[in-house]
Amino acid sequence: MEQSSAIRARPRRRLIRKYVALVAALVVAALLTSGLTELYFSYQDNKEALFRIQSEKAFSAAATIDQFLEPLVREIEDVARPPMESGTRGRDERELNYLRLLQRATEVIQVSYLDASGRECLRVSPDELTIRGCRRDLSTQPRFRGARAKDTYYGPVYFRRDSQPHMTISVAESGSGRGVVAAEVDLRYVDTVISQTRVGTAGYAYAVDSRGRLVAHPNTNLVLTRTSLASLPQVAAALEGTAPEARSVTIGRDLDGREVLSAFQTVDLLDWRIFVEEPLSEAFAPLNSTIKRTALLLILFLALAVGTSVVLGRRMAKPIETMQAAAERIGAGALDQRIDVSSNDELGALAGEFNRMVERLQESHVDLEQKVDARTRALATALSELDEKSRELESASRHKSEFLANMSHELRTPLNAIIGFSQVLRERMFGDVNAKQEEYLDDILSSGQHLLALINDILDLSKVEAGQVELDVAPFSLREALESGVVMVRERATQDGVHVELAADPEVDVVTGDERRIRQVVFNLLSNAVKFTPTGGAVGVRTARVNGEVRVSVSDTGPGIASEDRERIFEEFQQTKAGIEQREGTGLGLALSKRLVELHGGRIWVEGDEGHGSTFVFTLPASPV
């Protein structure tokens, strides 16, 4: 026993080593997943840092330009106050203030005063002679009209000596005079700020005005030619207000069509946009190098894991494939096949158990064949007996139908005599009868007619079931057949106070079928409708062409038919509760009508809810138009 236990223990330890190798491969896969995750988040962090630096550069450049302009504008606003004196003294006071402004703000190279009518009355410049006297009319220029409209006006950038950027800043005076002080400002400082704003080795910055035209760029030629960048996607989005500012970075394109990483910030005073951009290939170059190194390491680890899996898979798959091939042959019927797996682990034990199972299956198969053979013989005997019983039942059904047909013929002859003699006595052709005798004669006549109708229906139904009914199929007028049926029930309908209406579709007239049988179906449906419709009710007959067939419907305002009775009433001797209470009818009219309609290849059904009347519908094949 101890030796047997040791033999069982050794395979378990060998299989454990296989699972250890599998777990090791899974661990390597987990490490790879962790490395990829770390690489992804590292990439995202580096990208965010790059975005943050670029947006901060744009913000810093815009803030520097704002800090340059704000004190300059305040200086111009300080001298844009009316002088204390008037006349020549007032002019001298303005001139002195303008000279002091030129000394304090060296970026201002010229100051002019425009009176309330727009005439230039004073111009002061460190490089030119001072001009006094109201001579030039500048009332139509933007520097005057813009300042009068908005208090402060910032003009477009222009260039002096073909390379030095300048702009005009004009401020309207306070008070009733509303003159304008216009200062020409040197923007070389702005150009210096833009040139010094760089990101990485290939990054650059530029500024555009509110219309997208360059006002500052490291490439001076682009600025001097008044290049418009409004067509670039990042500039268009910034001008339209659809792009977020400051710390948001987008992917755009430069004038050469290359993708660039772009951030922008608005200079509020001038309505300029400062863009800081770097080619995408340069911006992500360090990240791409890191990704390539990490990807190479991941590929090496992945190859190691795959190699481990292949070795383990081969060692485990070989015995399993052997068992699979043997199982396929056994499944094909070779029950003498056995599995040969030279392994001492659980796979070897499984192969042994499989061989023992096949041996038991082979024994069971032999026993099963014997049982199947016995059951087959018993089933053949039972089928033979069943076939004999079926032939006997078919013969009995045929005899029944023939018997009913013959008996119906034998019964109708004396019954017609009874009805005839009753009518003769009822009409007093051989003398008077008293009231009691007349009552009994009415009962005999009514019972005889009811019995005759029952016998006729039984005869017709038995002929149909026996296959003795041959339809005389020919085209006929459906409208005339319906009108004939309405005429046949109109007398009773009038006596019972029921209105009968025929509404035939003018497009539906000629149909193909046995006219006499169709008239019989129509009469059965109409007589039922009149019989179950209370006084004051209505019966309607309608025709229509639907999906290539003709539909005939007979509706009434009677008690209706419950949903559970809609199929049952088309069976022999089945009636609804209302029919049983009236004690009229044979219970065969609807069954016979169903057989006749089906002989024509049609269908018949009933619609409507209990208590809301009923509508019987049957279909017939339509004749070609």
Coordinates of C-alpha atoms in Angstrom, one line a residue:
M1 CA 0.0 0.0 0.0
E2 CA 2.8 2.4 0.9
Q3 CA 4.5 1.7 -2.5
S4 CA 1.3 2.3 -4.3
S5 CA 0.8 5.6 -2.6
A6 CA 4.3 6.7 -3.5
I7 CA 3.6 5.8 -7.2
R8 CA 0.5 8.0 -7.1
A9 CA 2.4 10.9 -5.4
R10 CA 5.1 11.1 -8.0
P11 CA 2.9 12.1 -10.9
R12 CA 1.3 14.8 -8.8
R13 CA 4.7 16.4 -8.1
R14 CA 5.5 16.3 -11.8
L15 CA 2.2 17.9 -12.8
I16 CA 2.8 20.5 -10.1
R17 CA 6.0 21.4 -11.8
K18 CA 4.1 21.9 -15.1
Y19 CA 1.7 24.2 -13.3
V20 CA 4.6 26.1 -11.7
A21 CA 5.9 26.8 -15.2
L22 CA 2.5 28.0 -16.4
V23 CA 2.2 30.3 -13.4
A24 CA 5.7 31.6 -14.1
A25 CA 4.5 32.5 -17.6
L26 CA 1.5 34.2 -16.2
V27 CA 3.7 36.2 -13.8
V28 CA 5.8 37.3 -16.8
A29 CA 2.6 38.3 -18.5
A30 CA 1.5 40.3 -15.5
L31 CA 4.9 42.0 -15.4
L32 CA 4.5 42.9 -19.1
T33 CA 1.0 44.3 -18.4
S34 CA 2.4 46.3 -15.5
G35 CA 5.3 47.6 -17.7
L36 CA 2.9 48.6 -20.4
T37 CA 0.6 50.4 -18.0
E38 CA 3.6 52.2 -16.4
L39 CA 4.8 53.2 -19.9
Y40 CA 1.4 54.5 -20.8
F41 CA 1.0 56.7 -17.7
S42 CA 4.6 57.8 -18.0
Y43 CA 3.9 58.9 -21.5
Q44 CA 0.8 60.7 -20.4
D45 CA 2.7 62.5 -17.6
N46 CA 5.5 63.6 -19.9
K47 CA 3.0 64.8 -22.5
E48 CA 1.1 66.8 -19.9
A49 CA 4.4 68.4 -18.7
L50 CA 5.2 69.3 -22.3
F51 CA 1.8 70.8 -22.7
R52 CA 2.1 72.7 -19.4
I53 CA 5.4 74.2 -20.4
Q54 CA 4.2 75.3 -23.8
S55 CA 1.0 76.9 -22.4
E56 CA 3.0 78.7 -19.7
K57 CA 5.3 80.1 -22.4
A58 CA 2.3 81.5 -24.3
F59 CA 0.8 82.9 -21.1
S60 CA 4.2 84.4 -20.0
A61 CA 4.7 86.1 -23.4
A62 CA 1.1 87.5 -23.4
A63 CA 1.5 88.8 -19.9
T64 CA 4.9 90.4 -20.7
I65 CA 3.3 92.3 -23.6
D66 CA 0.4 93.4 -21.4
Q67 CA 2.8 94.6 -18.8
F68 CA 4.7 96.6 -21.5
L69 CA 1.5 98.2 -22.8
E70 CA -0.5 99.0 -19.6
P71 CA 1.9 101.6 -18.1
L72 CA 2.4 103.1 -21.5
V73 CA -1.3 103.5 -22.0
R74 CA -1.6 105.1 -18.5
E75 CA 1.2 107.5 -19.4
I76 CA -0.7 108.6 -22.6
E77 CA -4.0 108.9 -20.6
D78 CA -2.2 111.2 -18.1
V79 CA -1.3 113.7 -20.8
A80 CA -4.8 113.4 -22.3
R81 CA -6.3 115.9 -19.9
P82 CA -7.3 119.5 -21.0
P83 CA -4.7 122.1 -19.9
M84 CA -5.5 124.5 -17.1
E85 CA -5.0 127.6 -19.4
S86 CA -6.4 128.3 -22.8
G87 CA -4.9 129.8 -25.9
T88 CA -1.1 129.9 -26.3
R89 CA -0.5 129.1 -22.7
G90 CA -2.7 126.0 -23.0
R91 CA -0.8 124.9 -26.1
D92 CA 2.5 125.4 -24.3
E93 CA 1.3 123.4 -21.4
R94 CA 0.3 120.5 -23.7
E95 CA 3.7 120.7 -25.5
L96 CA 5.5 120.5 -22.1
N97 CA 3.5 117.5 -21.0
Y98 CA 4.2 115.8 -24.4
L99 CA 7.9 116.4 -24.0
R100 CA 7.9 114.9 -20.5
L101 CA 6.0 111.9 -21.9
L102 CA 8.7 111.4 -24.5
Q103 CA 11.4 111.5 -21.8
R104 CA 9.5 109.0 -19.5
A105 CA 8.4 106.6 -22.2
T106 CA 11.2 106.1 -24.7
E107 CA 9.0 103.7 -26.7
V108 CA 6.8 106.7 -27.7
I109 CA 8.5 108.4 -30.7
Q110 CA 5.8 111.0 -31.5
V111 CA 2.8 112.6 -29.8
S112 CA 0.1 114.6 -31.6
Y113 CA -2.9 116.6 -30.4
L114 CA -6.1 116.6 -32.5
D115 CA -8.8 119.1 -31.6
A116 CA -12.5 118.4 -31.3
S117 CA -12.9 118.8 -35.1
G118 CA -10.1 116.4 -35.9
R119 CA -7.4 118.9 -37.0
E120 CA -3.8 118.3 -36.0
C121 CA -2.9 121.3 -33.8
L122 CA 0.3 120.1 -32.2
R123 CA 3.0 117.4 -33.0
V124 CA 6.0 116.7 -30.8
S125 CA 8.8 114.3 -31.7
P126 CA 12.4 114.0 -30.5
D127 CA 13.6 113.4 -34.1
E128 CA 11.6 116.1 -35.9
L129 CA 10.7 119.8 -35.5
T130 CA 7.7 120.5 -33.4
I131 CA 4.7 121.5 -35.5
R132 CA 2.2 124.0 -34.0
G133 CA -1.0 125.3 -35.5
C134 CA -4.2 123.5 -36.6
R135 CA -3.5 122.6 -40.2
R136 CA -4.0 118.9 -41.2
D137 CA -7.6 117.6 -41.1
L138 CA -7.5 114.0 -39.6
S139 CA -11.1 113.8 -38.7
T140 CA -11.7 110.8 -41.0
Q141 CA -8.8 108.7 -39.8
P142 CA -9.3 105.8 -37.4
R143 CA -7.0 107.3 -34.8
F144 CA -9.5 110.2 -34.3
R145 CA -12.8 108.4 -34.8
G146 CA -11.8 105.3 -32.9
A147 CA -10.6 107.3 -29.8
R148 CA -13.8 109.4 -29.8
A149 CA -15.9 106.3 -30.0
K150 CA -14.1 104.0 -27.5
D151 CA -11.9 106.5 -25.5
T152 CA -8.8 104.4 -26.4
Y153 CA -7.9 103.3 -29.9
Y154 CA -5.1 100.8 -30.8
G155 CA -4.1 101.0 -34.4
P156 CA -2.7 98.3 -36.7
V157 CA 1.0 97.5 -36.8
Y158 CA 3.0 99.3 -39.4
F159 CA 6.7 99.5 -40.2
R160 CA 9.1 102.3 -40.3
R161 CA 12.3 102.1 -42.3
D162 CA 10.9 98.8 -43.6
S163 CA 11.7 96.8 -40.5
Q164 CA 10.8 98.5 -37.3
P165 CA 7.2 97.7 -36.1
H166 CA 5.1 100.6 -34.7
M167 CA 1.5 101.3 -33.9
T168 CA -0.7 104.2 -33.0
I169 CA -2.4 104.5 -29.6
S170 CA -4.8 107.4 -29.3
V171 CA -6.8 108.5 -26.2
A172 CA -9.7 110.9 -26.1
E173 CA -9.5 113.8 -23.7
S174 CA -11.9 114.0 -20.9
G175 CA -14.3 116.9 -20.6
S176 CA -16.3 118.9 -23.1
G177 CA -13.6 119.6 -25.6
R178 CA -13.0 115.8 -26.4
G179 CA -9.8 116.3 -28.3
V180 CA -7.6 113.3 -29.0
V181 CA -4.0 112.6 -28.1
A182 CA -2.3 110.2 -30.6
A183 CA 1.0 108.6 -29.8
E184 CA 3.2 106.6 -32.1
V185 CA 4.7 103.6 -30.2
D186 CA 7.8 101.6 -31.1
L187 CA 7.0 97.8 -30.8
R188 CA 10.5 96.5 -31.1
Y189 CA 10.2 95.3 -27.5
V190 CA 7.2 93.1 -28.5
D191 CA 9.3 91.7 -31.3
T192 CA 12.0 90.9 -28.9
V193 CA 9.6 89.1 -26.5
I194 CA 8.3 87.0 -29.4
S195 CA 11.8 86.2 -30.7
Q196 CA 13.0 85.1 -27.2
T197 CA 9.9 82.9 -26.5
R198 CA 11.0 79.4 -27.6
V199 CA 10.2 75.8 -26.7
G200 CA 12.9 73.2 -27.2
T201 CA 15.3 73.5 -30.1
A202 CA 12.8 73.9 -32.9
G203 CA 10.0 75.8 -31.1
Y204 CA 9.0 79.4 -31.9
A205 CA 6.4 82.0 -31.1
Y206 CA 4.4 84.5 -33.1
A207 CA 1.6 87.0 -32.7
V208 CA -1.4 87.7 -34.9
D209 CA -4.0 90.5 -34.8
S210 CA -7.7 90.1 -34.6
R211 CA -7.9 89.3 -38.3
G212 CA -5.1 86.7 -38.3
R213 CA -2.4 88.8 -39.9
L214 CA 1.2 88.4 -38.5
V215 CA 2.4 91.3 -36.3
A216 CA 5.4 89.5 -34.8
H217 CA 7.4 86.4 -35.9
P218 CA 11.0 85.2 -35.8
N219 CA 11.0 85.4 -39.6
T220 CA 10.8 89.1 -40.3
N221 CA 10.0 88.6 -44.0
L222 CA 6.7 87.0 -43.1
V223 CA 5.7 90.0 -41.0
L224 CA 6.8 92.6 -43.5
T225 CA 4.7 90.9 -46.2
R226 CA 1.7 91.1 -44.0
T227 CA 1.2 87.3 -44.1
S228 CA -2.2 86.1 -43.0
L229 CA -2.4 82.9 -40.9
A230 CA -6.1 82.9 -40.6
S231 CA -6.3 79.7 -42.7
L232 CA -4.3 77.7 -40.1
P233 CA -6.7 75.5 -38.1
Q234 CA -5.3 76.6 -34.7
V235 CA -5.4 80.3 -35.6
A236 CA -8.9 80.0 -37.1
A237 CA -10.2 78.3 -33.9
A238 CA -8.6 81.0 -31.7
L239 CA -10.1 83.8 -33.8
E240 CA -13.6 82.2 -33.8
G241 CA -13.5 81.7 -30.1
T242 CA -14.0 77.9 -30.3
A243 CA -10.5 77.0 -28.9
P244 CA -9.8 77.3 -25.1
E245 CA -7.0 79.6 -24.0
A246 CA -4.0 79.5 -21.8
R247 CA -3.3 76.0 -20.5
S248 CA -4.9 74.1 -23.3
V249 CA -2.8 72.7 -26.1
T250 CA -4.0 71.6 -29.5
I251 CA -2.5 70.0 -32.6
G252 CA -2.3 72.4 -35.6
R253 CA -0.3 72.9 -38.7
D254 CA 2.4 75.4 -39.8
L255 CA 2.7 77.2 -43.2
D256 CA 4.5 74.2 -44.6
G257 CA 1.7 71.8 -43.6
R258 CA 3.6 70.1 -40.8
E259 CA 1.8 69.1 -37.6
V260 CA 2.7 71.3 -34.6
L261 CA 1.9 71.4 -30.9
S262 CA 0.2 74.8 -30.4
A263 CA -0.8 76.9 -27.4
F264 CA -2.1 80.5 -27.4
Q265 CA -3.0 83.3 -25.1
T266 CA -4.9 86.6 -25.9
V267 CA -3.4 90.0 -25.3
D268 CA -6.5 91.7 -23.9
L269 CA -5.5 95.3 -24.7
L270 CA -4.7 94.8 -28.4
D271 CA -6.9 91.7 -29.1
W272 CA -3.9 89.9 -30.3
R273 CA -3.2 86.1 -30.0
I274 CA 0.2 85.0 -29.0
F275 CA 1.0 81.4 -30.3
V276 CA 3.8 79.2 -29.0
E277 CA 4.4 76.2 -31.3
E278 CA 6.8 73.3 -31.8
P279 CA 6.9 70.7 -34.5
L280 CA 5.2 67.6 -33.3
S281 CA 8.1 65.4 -34.4
E282 CA 10.5 67.5 -32.3
A283 CA 8.1 67.8 -29.3
F284 CA 7.6 64.1 -28.9
A285 CA 11.1 63.0 -29.9
P286 CA 12.3 62.2 -26.3
L287 CA 9.0 60.4 -25.6
N288 CA 9.3 58.4 -28.8
S289 CA 12.8 57.3 -27.8
T290 CA 11.6 56.2 -24.4
I291 CA 8.7 54.3 -26.0
K292 CA 11.0 52.5 -28.4
R293 CA 13.4 51.4 -25.6
T294 CA 10.5 50.2 -23.4
A295 CA 8.8 48.5 -26.3
L296 CA 12.0 46.6 -27.1
L297 CA 12.3 45.3 -23.5
L298 CA 8.6 44.3 -23.6
I299 CA 9.1 42.4 -26.8
L300 CA 12.0 40.5 -25.3
F301 CA 10.0 39.6 -22.2
L302 CA 7.1 38.6 -24.4
A303 CA 9.3 36.3 -26.5
L304 CA 10.5 34.7 -23.3
A305 CA 7.0 34.1 -22.1
V306 CA 5.9 32.7 -25.5
G307 CA 8.9 30.3 -25.6
T308 CA 8.0 29.1 -22.1
S309 CA 4.4 28.5 -23.2
V310 CA 5.4 26.6 -26.3
V311 CA 7.6 24.2 -24.4
L312 CA 5.0 23.6 -21.8
G313 CA 2.2 23.3 -24.4
R314 CA 4.2 20.6 -26.3
R315 CA 4.8 18.6 -23.2
M316 CA 1.1 18.6 -22.3
A317 CA -0.4 18.6 -25.7
K318 CA 1.2 15.4 -27.0
P319 CA -0.5 12.9 -24.7
I320 CA -3.8 14.9 -25.0
E321 CA -3.6 14.6 -28.8
T322 CA -3.0 10.9 -28.5
M323 CA -6.1 10.5 -26.4
Q324 CA -8.1 12.7 -28.8
A325 CA -7.1 10.6 -31.8
A326 CA -8.0 7.4 -30.0
A327 CA -11.3 8.9 -28.8
E328 CA -12.2 9.9 -32.5
R329 CA -11.6 6.3 -33.6
I330 CA -13.7 4.9 -30.7
G331 CA -16.4 7.4 -31.6
A332 CA -16.4 6.2 -35.2
G333 CA -17.2 2.7 -33.9
A334 CA -13.8 1.1 -33.3
L335 CA -14.5 0.0 -29.7
D336 CA -11.5 -2.3 -29.7
Q337 CA -9.2 0.8 -29.8
R338 CA -7.2 1.5 -26.7
I339 CA -5.2 4.6 -25.6
D340 CA -1.4 4.2 -25.1
V341 CA 0.0 7.1 -23.0
S342 CA 3.4 6.5 -21.4
S343 CA 3.1 9.0 -18.7
N344 CA 3.1 8.7 -14.9
D345 CA 1.1 11.8 -14.1
E346 CA -2.6 12.5 -14.1
L347 CA -2.8 12.2 -17.9
G348 CA -1.6 8.6 -17.7
A349 CA -4.2 7.8 -15.0
L350 CA -6.9 9.5 -17.2
A351 CA -5.8 7.3 -20.2
G352 CA -6.2 4.2 -18.0
E353 CA -9.6 5.2 -16.8
F354 CA -10.6 5.9 -20.4
N355 CA -9.5 2.4 -21.5
R356 CA -11.6 0.8 -18.8
M357 CA -14.6 3.0 -19.8
V358 CA -14.2 1.8 -23.4
E359 CA -14.2 -1.8 -22.3
R360 CA -17.4 -1.3 -20.3
L361 CA -18.9 0.6 -23.3
Q362 CA -18.0 -2.3 -25.6
E363 CA -19.9 -4.7 -23.3
S364 CA -22.8 -2.3 -23.1
H365 CA -22.9 -1.9 -26.8
V366 CA -23.3 -5.7 -27.4
D367 CA -26.1 -5.8 -24.8
L368 CA -27.7 -2.8 -26.3
E369 CA -27.7 -4.3 -29.8
Q370 CA -29.6 -7.4 -28.5
K371 CA -32.1 -5.1 -26.7
V372 CA -32.6 -3.0 -29.8
D373 CA -33.2 -6.0 -32.0
A374 CA -35.8 -7.3 -29.6
R375 CA -37.5 -3.9 -29.3
T376 CA -37.5 -3.6 -33.1
R377 CA -39.3 -6.8 -33.6
A378 CA -41.9 -5.8 -31.0
L379 CA -42.3 -2.4 -32.6
A380 CA -42.8 -4.0 -36.0
T381 CA -45.6 -6.2 -34.6
A382 CA -47.2 -3.2 -32.9
L383 CA -47.1 -1.2 -36.1
S384 CA -48.7 -4.0 -38.0
E385 CA -51.5 -4.2 -35.5
L386 CA -51.9 -0.5 -35.6
D387 CA -52.1 -0.5 -39.4
E388 CA -54.8 -3.1 -39.3
K389 CA -56.8 -1.1 -36.7
S390 CA -56.5 2.0 -38.9
R391 CA -57.9 0.1 -41.9
E392 CA -60.8 -1.1 -39.7
L393 CA -61.5 2.4 -38.5
E394 CA -61.4 3.8 -42.0
S395 CA -63.9 1.1 -43.2
A396 CA -66.1 1.7 -40.2
S397 CA -66.1 5.5 -40.9
R398 CA -67.0 4.8 -44.6
H399 CA -69.8 2.4 -43.6
K400 CA -71.1 5.1 -41.1
S401 CA -71.3 7.7 -43.8
E402 CA -73.0 5.3 -46.2
F403 CA -75.4 4.3 -43.5
L404 CA -76.3 7.9 -42.7
A405 CA -76.8 8.7 -46.4
N406 CA -79.0 5.7 -46.9
M407 CA -81.0 6.2 -43.7
S408 CA -81.5 9.9 -44.6
H409 CA -83.0 8.9 -47.9
E410 CA -85.2 6.3 -46.3
L411 CA -86.4 8.8 -43.6
R412 CA -87.1 11.7 -45.8
T413 CA -89.9 9.8 -47.8
P414 CA -92.2 9.2 -44.8
L415 CA -91.3 12.5 -43.2
N416 CA -92.3 14.4 -46.4
A417 CA -95.6 12.5 -46.2
I418 CA -96.1 13.5 -42.6
I419 CA -95.4 17.2 -43.4
G420 CA -97.7 17.1 -46.4
F421 CA -100.6 15.5 -44.5
S422 CA -100.1 18.0 -41.7
Q423 CA -100.3 20.9 -44.1
V424 CA -103.5 19.5 -45.7
L425 CA -105.2 19.1 -42.3
R426 CA -103.9 22.5 -41.2
E427 CA -105.5 24.1 -44.3
R428 CA -108.9 22.3 -43.5
M429 CA -109.1 20.7 -46.8
F430 CA -111.1 17.7 -45.3
G431 CA -113.1 19.6 -42.7
D432 CA -112.7 22.0 -39.7
V433 CA -110.4 21.3 -36.8
N434 CA -110.8 22.8 -33.3
A435 CA -108.2 25.1 -31.7
K436 CA -106.5 22.3 -29.8
Q437 CA -106.2 20.2 -32.9
E438 CA -104.8 23.2 -34.8
E439 CA -102.2 23.7 -32.1
Y440 CA -101.1 20.1 -32.3
L441 CA -101.0 20.2 -36.1
D442 CA -98.7 23.3 -35.8
D443 CA -96.4 21.3 -33.5
I444 CA -96.4 18.3 -35.9
L445 CA -95.6 20.5 -38.9
S446 CA -92.9 22.5 -37.0
S447 CA -91.3 19.3 -35.7
G448 CA -91.4 17.6 -39.1
Q449 CA -89.8 20.6 -40.8
H450 CA -87.1 20.7 -38.1
L451 CA -86.5 17.0 -38.5
L452 CA -86.4 17.3 -42.3
A453 CA -83.8 20.1 -42.1
L454 CA -81.7 17.9 -39.7
I455 CA -81.9 15.0 -42.1
N456 CA -80.9 17.1 -45.1
D457 CA -77.9 18.5 -43.2
I458 CA -76.9 15.0 -42.1
L459 CA -77.2 13.8 -45.7
D460 CA -75.1 16.7 -47.1
L461 CA -72.5 16.4 -44.3
S462 CA -72.2 12.6 -44.8
K463 CA -71.7 13.1 -48.5
V464 CA -69.0 15.6 -47.9
E465 CA -67.2 13.3 -45.4
A466 CA -67.6 10.3 -47.7
G467 CA -66.1 12.3 -50.6
Q468 CA -69.3 11.9 -52.7
V469 CA -69.8 15.7 -53.2
E470 CA -68.6 16.9 -56.6
L471 CA -68.6 20.6 -57.1
D472 CA -70.1 22.1 -60.2
V473 CA -67.4 24.8 -60.6
A474 CA -68.1 27.6 -62.9
P475 CA -68.1 31.4 -62.9
F476 CA -71.2 33.0 -61.5
S477 CA -72.5 36.3 -60.1
L478 CA -71.8 36.5 -56.4
R479 CA -74.0 39.6 -56.1
E480 CA -77.0 37.7 -57.5
A481 CA -76.4 34.8 -55.1
L482 CA -76.3 37.2 -52.2
E483 CA -79.4 39.0 -53.3
S484 CA -81.2 35.6 -53.5
G485 CA -80.1 34.7 -50.0
V486 CA -81.4 38.1 -48.7
V487 CA -84.8 37.5 -50.4
M488 CA -85.1 34.1 -48.8
V489 CA -84.7 35.4 -45.2
R490 CA -86.4 38.8 -45.7
E491 CA -89.9 37.5 -44.8
R492 CA -88.8 36.2 -41.4
A493 CA -86.6 39.2 -40.8
T494 CA -89.6 41.5 -41.4
Q495 CA -91.8 39.5 -39.1
D496 CA -89.1 39.7 -36.3
G497 CA -88.4 43.5 -36.9
V498 CA -84.8 42.9 -38.2
H499 CA -83.4 45.1 -41.0
V500 CA -81.3 43.3 -43.6
E501 CA -78.9 45.3 -45.8
L502 CA -76.7 44.2 -48.7
A503 CA -73.6 46.3 -49.5
A504 CA -71.7 44.6 -52.2
D505 CA -68.5 46.0 -53.6
P506 CA -69.2 47.0 -57.3
E507 CA -65.7 45.7 -58.2
V508 CA -66.6 42.2 -56.8
D509 CA -69.1 40.3 -58.9
V510 CA -68.1 37.2 -60.8
V511 CA -66.4 34.4 -58.8
T512 CA -65.6 30.8 -59.6
G513 CA -67.3 28.0 -57.6
D514 CA -70.4 25.9 -57.2
E515 CA -73.2 28.5 -57.2
R516 CA -75.8 26.2 -55.5
R517 CA -73.4 25.3 -52.6
I518 CA -72.3 28.9 -52.1
R519 CA -76.0 29.9 -52.0
Q520 CA -76.5 27.2 -49.3
V521 CA -73.6 28.7 -47.3
V522 CA -75.0 32.2 -47.6
F523 CA -78.5 31.1 -46.6
N524 CA -77.1 29.2 -43.5
L525 CA -75.2 32.3 -42.4
L526 CA -78.1 34.7 -43.1
S527 CA -80.7 32.5 -41.4
N528 CA -78.5 32.3 -38.3
A529 CA -77.9 36.0 -38.2
V530 CA -81.7 36.8 -38.5
K531 CA -82.5 34.1 -35.9
F532 CA -80.1 35.5 -33.2
T533 CA -80.7 39.3 -33.9
P534 CA -83.3 40.9 -31.5
T535 CA -86.2 43.1 -32.7
G536 CA -84.9 46.4 -34.0
G537 CA -81.5 45.0 -34.9
A538 CA -79.7 44.8 -38.2
V539 CA -78.0 42.2 -40.4
G540 CA -75.5 43.4 -43.0
V541 CA -73.9 41.5 -45.9
R542 CA -70.7 42.9 -47.5
T543 CA -68.1 41.8 -50.1
A544 CA -64.6 43.0 -50.7
R545 CA -61.5 41.9 -52.6
V546 CA -58.5 41.4 -50.2
N547 CA -55.0 40.0 -51.2
G548 CA -56.3 38.4 -54.4
E549 CA -59.3 36.7 -52.9
V550 CA -63.0 37.6 -52.3
R551 CA -64.3 38.0 -48.8
V552 CA -68.0 37.8 -47.9
S553 CA -69.0 38.9 -44.4
V554 CA -72.4 38.5 -42.7
S555 CA -72.7 40.7 -39.5
D556 CA -75.5 41.0 -37.0
T557 CA -76.3 42.9 -33.8
G558 CA -77.1 39.8 -31.8
P559 CA -75.6 38.5 -28.5
G560 CA -72.2 37.7 -30.1
I561 CA -70.0 34.7 -29.5
A562 CA -67.6 34.1 -26.7
S563 CA -64.0 33.6 -27.6
E564 CA -63.8 30.1 -26.3
D565 CA -66.8 29.1 -28.6
R566 CA -65.4 30.5 -31.9
E567 CA -63.7 27.3 -33.0
R568 CA -66.3 24.9 -31.4
I569 CA -69.3 26.1 -33.2
F570 CA -67.9 24.9 -36.5
E571 CA -68.1 21.3 -35.3
E572 CA -71.0 18.9 -35.7
F573 CA -73.9 19.3 -33.3
Q574 CA -72.2 22.2 -31.4
Q575 CA -74.2 25.3 -30.5
T576 CA -73.7 28.4 -28.3
K577 CA -75.7 29.0 -25.2
A578 CA -78.0 31.3 -27.1
G579 CA -78.7 28.6 -29.8
I580 CA -79.5 26.1 -27.1
E581 CA -81.9 28.5 -25.4
Q582 CA -83.8 29.2 -28.7
R583 CA -84.1 25.4 -29.4
E584 CA -83.8 26.1 -33.1
G585 CA -81.4 24.7 -35.6
T586 CA -79.7 21.4 -36.0
G587 CA -76.1 22.3 -35.0
L588 CA -74.9 21.2 -38.4
G589 CA -75.4 24.4 -40.5
L590 CA -72.0 25.9 -39.6
A591 CA -70.2 22.6 -39.8
L592 CA -71.6 22.0 -43.3
S593 CA -70.8 25.5 -44.4
K594 CA -67.2 25.1 -43.2
R595 CA -66.8 21.9 -45.3
L596 CA -68.3 23.5 -48.4
V597 CA -66.1 26.6 -48.1
E598 CA -63.0 24.5 -47.6
L599 CA -64.0 22.4 -50.7
H600 CA -63.7 25.6 -52.6
G601 CA -60.2 26.3 -51.2
G602 CA -61.5 29.0 -48.9
R603 CA -61.6 29.7 -45.2
I604 CA -64.4 30.7 -42.8
W605 CA -64.2 32.3 -39.3
V606 CA -66.1 34.4 -36.9
E607 CA -65.2 37.8 -35.4
G608 CA -66.6 40.0 -32.7
D609 CA -66.9 40.1 -28.9
E610 CA -69.6 38.6 -26.7
G611 CA -72.4 41.1 -26.2
H612 CA -71.5 43.2 -29.3
G613 CA -72.8 41.1 -32.2
S614 CA -70.8 38.8 -34.5
T615 CA -69.5 38.7 -38.0
F616 CA -69.0 35.5 -40.0
V617 CA -66.5 35.8 -42.9
F618 CA -65.6 33.3 -45.6
T619 CA -63.4 33.6 -48.6
L620 CA -63.6 32.4 -52.2
P621 CA -61.1 32.5 -55.1
A622 CA -61.6 35.5 -57.4
S623 CA -62.1 35.1 -61.1
P624 CA -59.6 36.8 -63.3
V625 CA -60.6 40.3 -64.4

